[in-house]
PDB file of C-alpha atoms in Angstrom:
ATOM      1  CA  UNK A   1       0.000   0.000   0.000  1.00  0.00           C
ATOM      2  CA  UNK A   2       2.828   2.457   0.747  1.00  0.00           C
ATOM      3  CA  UNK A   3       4.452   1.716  -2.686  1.00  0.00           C
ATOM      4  CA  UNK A   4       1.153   2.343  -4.588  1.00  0.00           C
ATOM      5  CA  UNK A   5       0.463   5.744  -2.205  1.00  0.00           C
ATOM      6  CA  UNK A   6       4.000   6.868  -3.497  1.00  0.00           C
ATOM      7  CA  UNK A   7       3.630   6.167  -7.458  1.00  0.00           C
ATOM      8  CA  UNK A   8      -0.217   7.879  -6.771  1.00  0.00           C
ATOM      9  CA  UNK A   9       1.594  10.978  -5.365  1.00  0.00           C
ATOM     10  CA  UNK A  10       3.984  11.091  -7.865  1.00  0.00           C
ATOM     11  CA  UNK A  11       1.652  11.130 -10.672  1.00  0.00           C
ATOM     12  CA  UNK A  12       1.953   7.540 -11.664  1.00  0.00           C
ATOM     13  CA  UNK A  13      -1.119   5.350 -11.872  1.00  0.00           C
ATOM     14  CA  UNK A  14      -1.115   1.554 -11.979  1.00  0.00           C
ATOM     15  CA  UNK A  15      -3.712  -0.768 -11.018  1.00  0.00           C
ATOM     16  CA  UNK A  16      -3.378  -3.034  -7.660  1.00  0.00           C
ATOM     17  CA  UNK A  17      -2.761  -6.379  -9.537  1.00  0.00           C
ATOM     18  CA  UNK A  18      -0.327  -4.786 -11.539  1.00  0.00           C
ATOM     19  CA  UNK A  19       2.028  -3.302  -8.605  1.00  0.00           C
ATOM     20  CA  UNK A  20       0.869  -6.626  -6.469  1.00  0.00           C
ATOM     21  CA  UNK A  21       2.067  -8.523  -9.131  1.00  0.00           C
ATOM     22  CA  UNK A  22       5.758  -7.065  -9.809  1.00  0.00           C
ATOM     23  CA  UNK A  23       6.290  -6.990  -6.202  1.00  0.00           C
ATOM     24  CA  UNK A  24       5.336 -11.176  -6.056  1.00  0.00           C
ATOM     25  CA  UNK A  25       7.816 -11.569  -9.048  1.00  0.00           C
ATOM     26  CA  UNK A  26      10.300 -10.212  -7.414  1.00  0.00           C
ATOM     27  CA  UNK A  27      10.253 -11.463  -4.518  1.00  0.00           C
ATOM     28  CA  UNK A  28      10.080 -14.832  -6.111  1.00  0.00           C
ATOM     29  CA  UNK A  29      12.686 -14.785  -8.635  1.00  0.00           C
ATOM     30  CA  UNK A  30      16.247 -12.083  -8.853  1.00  0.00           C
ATOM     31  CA  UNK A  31      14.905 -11.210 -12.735  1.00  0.00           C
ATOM     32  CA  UNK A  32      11.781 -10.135 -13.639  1.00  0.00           C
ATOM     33  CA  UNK A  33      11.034  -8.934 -17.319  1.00  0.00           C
ATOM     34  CA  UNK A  34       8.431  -6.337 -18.091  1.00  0.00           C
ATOM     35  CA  UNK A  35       6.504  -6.759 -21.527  1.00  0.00           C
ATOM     36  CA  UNK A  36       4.037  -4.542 -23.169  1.00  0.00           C
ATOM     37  CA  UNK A  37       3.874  -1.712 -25.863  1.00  0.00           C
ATOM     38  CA  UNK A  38       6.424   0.938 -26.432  1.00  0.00           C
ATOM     39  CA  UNK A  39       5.826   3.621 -24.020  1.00  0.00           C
ATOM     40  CA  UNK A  40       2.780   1.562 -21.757  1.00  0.00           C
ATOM     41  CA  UNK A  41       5.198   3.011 -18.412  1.00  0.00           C
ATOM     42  CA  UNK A  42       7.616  -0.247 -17.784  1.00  0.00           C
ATOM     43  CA  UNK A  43      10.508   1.809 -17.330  1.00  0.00           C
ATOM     44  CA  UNK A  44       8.437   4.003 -15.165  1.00  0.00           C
ATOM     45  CA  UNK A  45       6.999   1.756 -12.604  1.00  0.00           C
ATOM     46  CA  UNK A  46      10.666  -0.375 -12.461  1.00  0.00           C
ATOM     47  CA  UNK A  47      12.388   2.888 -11.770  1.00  0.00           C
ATOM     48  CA  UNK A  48       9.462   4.054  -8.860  1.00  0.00           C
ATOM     49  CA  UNK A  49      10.168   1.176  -7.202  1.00  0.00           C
ATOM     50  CA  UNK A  50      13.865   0.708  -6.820  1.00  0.00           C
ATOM     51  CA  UNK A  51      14.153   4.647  -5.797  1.00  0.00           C
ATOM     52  CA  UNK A  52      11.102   3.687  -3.389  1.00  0.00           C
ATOM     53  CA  UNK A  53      12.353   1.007  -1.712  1.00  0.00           C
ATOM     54  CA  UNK A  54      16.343   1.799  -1.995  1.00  0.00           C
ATOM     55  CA  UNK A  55      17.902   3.769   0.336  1.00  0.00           C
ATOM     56  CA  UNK A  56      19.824   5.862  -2.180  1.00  0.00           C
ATOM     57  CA  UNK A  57      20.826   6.209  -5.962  1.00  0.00           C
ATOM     58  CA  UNK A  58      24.133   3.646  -5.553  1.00  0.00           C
ATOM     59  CA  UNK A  59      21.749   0.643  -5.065  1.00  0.00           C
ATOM     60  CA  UNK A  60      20.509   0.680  -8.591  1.00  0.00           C
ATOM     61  CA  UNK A  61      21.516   1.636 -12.275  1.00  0.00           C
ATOM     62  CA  UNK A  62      19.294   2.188 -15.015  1.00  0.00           C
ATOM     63  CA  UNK A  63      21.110   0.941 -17.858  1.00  0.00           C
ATOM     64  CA  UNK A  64      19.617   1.483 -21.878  1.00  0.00           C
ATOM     65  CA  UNK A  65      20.593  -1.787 -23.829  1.00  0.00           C
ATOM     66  CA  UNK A  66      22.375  -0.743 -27.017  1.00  0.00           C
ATOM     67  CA  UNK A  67      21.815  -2.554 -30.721  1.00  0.00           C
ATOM     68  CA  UNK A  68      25.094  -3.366 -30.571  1.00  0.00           C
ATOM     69  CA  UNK A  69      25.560  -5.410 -27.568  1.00  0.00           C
ATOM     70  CA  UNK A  70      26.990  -8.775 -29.269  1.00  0.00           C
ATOM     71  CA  UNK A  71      28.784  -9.735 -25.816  1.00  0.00           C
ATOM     72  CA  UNK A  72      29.071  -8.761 -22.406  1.00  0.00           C
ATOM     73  CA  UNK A  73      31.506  -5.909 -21.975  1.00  0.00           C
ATOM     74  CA  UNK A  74      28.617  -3.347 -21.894  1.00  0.00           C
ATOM     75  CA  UNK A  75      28.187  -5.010 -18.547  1.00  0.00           C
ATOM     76  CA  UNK A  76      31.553  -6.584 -17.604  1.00  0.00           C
ATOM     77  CA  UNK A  77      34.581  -5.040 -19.155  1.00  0.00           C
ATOM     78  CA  UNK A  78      37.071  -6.693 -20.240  1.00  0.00           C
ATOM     79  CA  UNK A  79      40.854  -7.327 -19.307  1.00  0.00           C
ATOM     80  CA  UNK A  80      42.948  -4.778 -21.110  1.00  0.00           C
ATOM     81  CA  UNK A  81      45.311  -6.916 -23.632  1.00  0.00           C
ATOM     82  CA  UNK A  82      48.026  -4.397 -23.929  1.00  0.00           C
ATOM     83  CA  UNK A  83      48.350  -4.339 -20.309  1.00  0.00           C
ATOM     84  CA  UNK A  84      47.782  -7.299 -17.998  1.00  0.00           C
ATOM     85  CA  UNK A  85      47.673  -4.869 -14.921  1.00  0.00           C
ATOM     86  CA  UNK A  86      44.733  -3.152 -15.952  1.00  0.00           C
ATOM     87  CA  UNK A  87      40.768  -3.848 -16.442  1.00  0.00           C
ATOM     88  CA  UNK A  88      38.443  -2.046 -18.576  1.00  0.00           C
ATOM     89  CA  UNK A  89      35.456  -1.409 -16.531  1.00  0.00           C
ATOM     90  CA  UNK A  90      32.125  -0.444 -18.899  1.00  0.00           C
ATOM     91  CA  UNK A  91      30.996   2.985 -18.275  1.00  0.00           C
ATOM     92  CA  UNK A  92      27.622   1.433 -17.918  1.00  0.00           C
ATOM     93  CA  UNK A  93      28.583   0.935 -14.067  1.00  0.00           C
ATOM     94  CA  UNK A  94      26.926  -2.589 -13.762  1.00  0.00           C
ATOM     95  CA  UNK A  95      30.540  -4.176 -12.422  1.00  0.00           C
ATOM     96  CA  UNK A  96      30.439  -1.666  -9.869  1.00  0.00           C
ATOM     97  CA  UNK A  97      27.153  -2.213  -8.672  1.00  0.00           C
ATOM     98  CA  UNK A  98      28.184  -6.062  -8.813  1.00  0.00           C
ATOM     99  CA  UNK A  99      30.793  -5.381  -6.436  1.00  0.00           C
ATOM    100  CA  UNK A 100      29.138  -3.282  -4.173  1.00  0.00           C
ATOM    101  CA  UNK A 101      26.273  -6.046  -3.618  1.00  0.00           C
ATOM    102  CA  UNK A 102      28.921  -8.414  -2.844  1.00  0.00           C
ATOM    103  CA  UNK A 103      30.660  -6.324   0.038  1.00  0.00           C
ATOM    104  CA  UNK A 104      29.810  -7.836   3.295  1.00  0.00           C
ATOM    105  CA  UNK A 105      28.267  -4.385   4.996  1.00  0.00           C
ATOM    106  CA  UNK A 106      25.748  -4.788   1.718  1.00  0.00           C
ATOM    107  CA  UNK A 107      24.131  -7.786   2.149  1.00  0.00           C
ATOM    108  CA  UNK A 108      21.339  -6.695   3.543  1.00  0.00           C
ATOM    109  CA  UNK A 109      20.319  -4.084   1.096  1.00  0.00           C
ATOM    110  CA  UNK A 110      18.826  -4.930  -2.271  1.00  0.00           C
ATOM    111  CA  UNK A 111      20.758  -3.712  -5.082  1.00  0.00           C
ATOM    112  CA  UNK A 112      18.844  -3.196  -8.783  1.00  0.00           C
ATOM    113  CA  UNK A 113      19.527  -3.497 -12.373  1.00  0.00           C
ATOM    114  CA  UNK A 114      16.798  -2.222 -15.003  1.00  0.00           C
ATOM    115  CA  UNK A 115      17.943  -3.161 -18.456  1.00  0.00           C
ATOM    116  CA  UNK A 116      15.652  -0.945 -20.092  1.00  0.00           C
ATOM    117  CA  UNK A 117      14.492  -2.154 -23.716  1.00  0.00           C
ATOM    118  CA  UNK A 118      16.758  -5.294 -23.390  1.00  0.00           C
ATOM    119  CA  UNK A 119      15.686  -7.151 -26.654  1.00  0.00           C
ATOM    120  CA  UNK A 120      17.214  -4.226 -28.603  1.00  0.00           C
ATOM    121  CA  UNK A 121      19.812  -6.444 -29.294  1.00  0.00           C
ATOM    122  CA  UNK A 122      19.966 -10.595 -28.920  1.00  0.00           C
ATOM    123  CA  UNK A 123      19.571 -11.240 -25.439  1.00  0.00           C
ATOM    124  CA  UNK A 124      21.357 -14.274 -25.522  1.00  0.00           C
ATOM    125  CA  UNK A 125      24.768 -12.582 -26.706  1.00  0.00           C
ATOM    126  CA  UNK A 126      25.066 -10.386 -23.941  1.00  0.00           C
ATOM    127  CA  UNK A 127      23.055 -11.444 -21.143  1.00  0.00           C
ATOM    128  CA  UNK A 128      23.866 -15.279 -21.068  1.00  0.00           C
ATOM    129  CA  UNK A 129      26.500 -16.158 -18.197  1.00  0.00           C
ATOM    130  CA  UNK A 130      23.837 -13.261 -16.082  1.00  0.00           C
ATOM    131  CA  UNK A 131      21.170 -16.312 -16.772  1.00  0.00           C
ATOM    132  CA  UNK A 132      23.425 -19.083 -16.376  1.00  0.00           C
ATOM    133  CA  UNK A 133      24.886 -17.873 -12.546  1.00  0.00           C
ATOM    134  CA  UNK A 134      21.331 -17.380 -11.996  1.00  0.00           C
ATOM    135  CA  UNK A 135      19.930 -20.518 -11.765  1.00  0.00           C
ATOM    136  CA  UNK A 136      23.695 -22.541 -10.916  1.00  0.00           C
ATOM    137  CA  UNK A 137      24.971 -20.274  -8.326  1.00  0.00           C
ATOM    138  CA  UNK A 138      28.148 -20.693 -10.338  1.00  0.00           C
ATOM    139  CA  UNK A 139      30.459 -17.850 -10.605  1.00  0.00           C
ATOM    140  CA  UNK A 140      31.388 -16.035 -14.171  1.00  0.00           C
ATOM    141  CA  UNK A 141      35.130 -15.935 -14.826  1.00  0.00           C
ATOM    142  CA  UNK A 142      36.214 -11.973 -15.954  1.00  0.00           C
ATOM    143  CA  UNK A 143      40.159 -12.712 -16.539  1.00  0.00           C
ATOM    144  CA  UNK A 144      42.824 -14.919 -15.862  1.00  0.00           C
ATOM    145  CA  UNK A 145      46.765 -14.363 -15.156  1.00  0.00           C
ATOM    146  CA  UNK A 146      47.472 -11.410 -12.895  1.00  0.00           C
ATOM    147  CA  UNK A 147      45.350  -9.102 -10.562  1.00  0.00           C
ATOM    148  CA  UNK A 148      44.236  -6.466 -11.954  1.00  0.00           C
ATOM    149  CA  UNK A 149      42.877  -2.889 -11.290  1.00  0.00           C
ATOM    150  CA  UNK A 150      40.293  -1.117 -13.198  1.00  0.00           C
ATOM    151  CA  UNK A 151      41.349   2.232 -14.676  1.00  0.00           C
ATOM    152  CA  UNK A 152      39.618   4.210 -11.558  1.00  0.00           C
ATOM    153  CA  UNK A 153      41.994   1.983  -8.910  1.00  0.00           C
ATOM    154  CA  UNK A 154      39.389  -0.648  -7.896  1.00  0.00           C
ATOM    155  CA  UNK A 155      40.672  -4.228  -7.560  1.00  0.00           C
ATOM    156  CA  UNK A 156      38.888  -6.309  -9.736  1.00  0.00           C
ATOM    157  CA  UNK A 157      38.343  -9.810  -8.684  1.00  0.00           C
ATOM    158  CA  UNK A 158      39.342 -12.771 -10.775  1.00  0.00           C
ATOM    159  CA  UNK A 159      35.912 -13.813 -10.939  1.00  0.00           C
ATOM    160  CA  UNK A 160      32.086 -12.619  -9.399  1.00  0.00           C
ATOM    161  CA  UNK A 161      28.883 -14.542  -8.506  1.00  0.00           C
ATOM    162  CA  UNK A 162      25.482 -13.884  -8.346  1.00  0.00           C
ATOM    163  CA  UNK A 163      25.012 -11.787  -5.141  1.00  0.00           C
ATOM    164  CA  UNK A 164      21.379 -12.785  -3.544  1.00  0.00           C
ATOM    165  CA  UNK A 165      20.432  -8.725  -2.957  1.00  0.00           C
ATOM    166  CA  UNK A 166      21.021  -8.536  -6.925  1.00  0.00           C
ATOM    167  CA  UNK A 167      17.786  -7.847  -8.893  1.00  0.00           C
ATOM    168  CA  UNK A 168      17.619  -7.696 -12.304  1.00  0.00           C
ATOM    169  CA  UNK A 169      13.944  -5.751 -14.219  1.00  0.00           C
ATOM    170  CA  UNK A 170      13.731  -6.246 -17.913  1.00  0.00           C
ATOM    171  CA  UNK A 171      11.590  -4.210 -20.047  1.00  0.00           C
ATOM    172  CA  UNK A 172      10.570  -4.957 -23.117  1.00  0.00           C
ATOM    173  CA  UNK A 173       8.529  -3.891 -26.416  1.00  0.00           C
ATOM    174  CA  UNK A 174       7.074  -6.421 -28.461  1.00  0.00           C
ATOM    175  CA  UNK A 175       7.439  -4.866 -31.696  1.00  0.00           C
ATOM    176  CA  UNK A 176       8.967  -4.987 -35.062  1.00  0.00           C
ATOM    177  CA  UNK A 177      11.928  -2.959 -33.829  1.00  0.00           C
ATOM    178  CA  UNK A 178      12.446  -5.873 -31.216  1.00  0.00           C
ATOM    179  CA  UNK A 179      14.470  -9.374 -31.059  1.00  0.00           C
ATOM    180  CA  UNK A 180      12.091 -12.082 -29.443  1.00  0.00           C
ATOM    181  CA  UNK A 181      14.003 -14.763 -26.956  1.00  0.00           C
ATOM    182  CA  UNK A 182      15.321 -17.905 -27.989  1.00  0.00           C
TER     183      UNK A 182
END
């Protein structure tokens, strides 16, 4: 009820079931994909509720999936290969926001990741070792060899794993503009 007084006051209007029904999916699974027409407020209502129910703006990222995501460095980086010190962090933040979820003193805040218009590009290219930690618990692999330091000075750890206060909202058209899931 406080959730739907707060979208109300802010000029955002969404049935019960609707806002009932997000809230259920979340709690129930760490992704949760929103799917409708092109401008039917999926973006809106993700975005209400991660600023409603996080304490401030470093516990979520609102990230616009490009057309030309073929892999996933728009979310993970990449290990420089001219210089095995260093780690190219995307300056889409989403590694940082991984590694602020992990930190012990943030376990029990929920962290958030809207992917807004995700089917953009083929899901499956960029998104896939997100779905496969998901449901393994396994851990995705960034680089091997050396440690190494992202650009900014942060250590970057050899590999990351799905942290439990790690949500992830999807939104996405169904149109001809669109890629549908395998």
């Amino acid at each position: 009820k406080n959730f739907i007084t707060n979208i109300e006051v802010s000029g955002l209007f969404y049935s019960d079931l609707l806002v009932n029904r997000l809230i259920s999916s979340i709690l129930t699974k760490p992704f949760v994909i929103l799917t409708g027409l092109s401008g039917s407020g999926k973006t809106k209502i993700a975005q209400a509720f991660v600023q409603w129910i996080c304490e401030n703006k470093s516990q979520y990222l609102i990230i616009p999936v490009g057309a030309d995501w073929t892999n996933r460095e728009p979310l993970l980086g990449y290990p420089n290969g001219l210089n095995a010190k260093e780690y190219i962090t995307p300056d889409s933040g989403v590694i940082n926001l991984l590694l602020e979820a992990v930190k012990v003193e943030n376990y029990g805040k929920p962290f958030f990741l809207i992917l807004d218009e995700m089917n953009l590009s083929h899901v499956e290219r960029y998104f896939a070792d997100f779905l496969s930690i998901m449901e393994t618990n396994d851990t995705i692999k960034l680089y091997t060899g050396n440690e190494r330091l992202s650009l900014d000075g942060f250590k970057i750890p050899f590999k990351i794993g799905w942290p439990k206060n790690l949500f992830i909202i999807g939104t996405v058209n169904i149109d001809e503009t669109t890629y549908m899931f395998s």
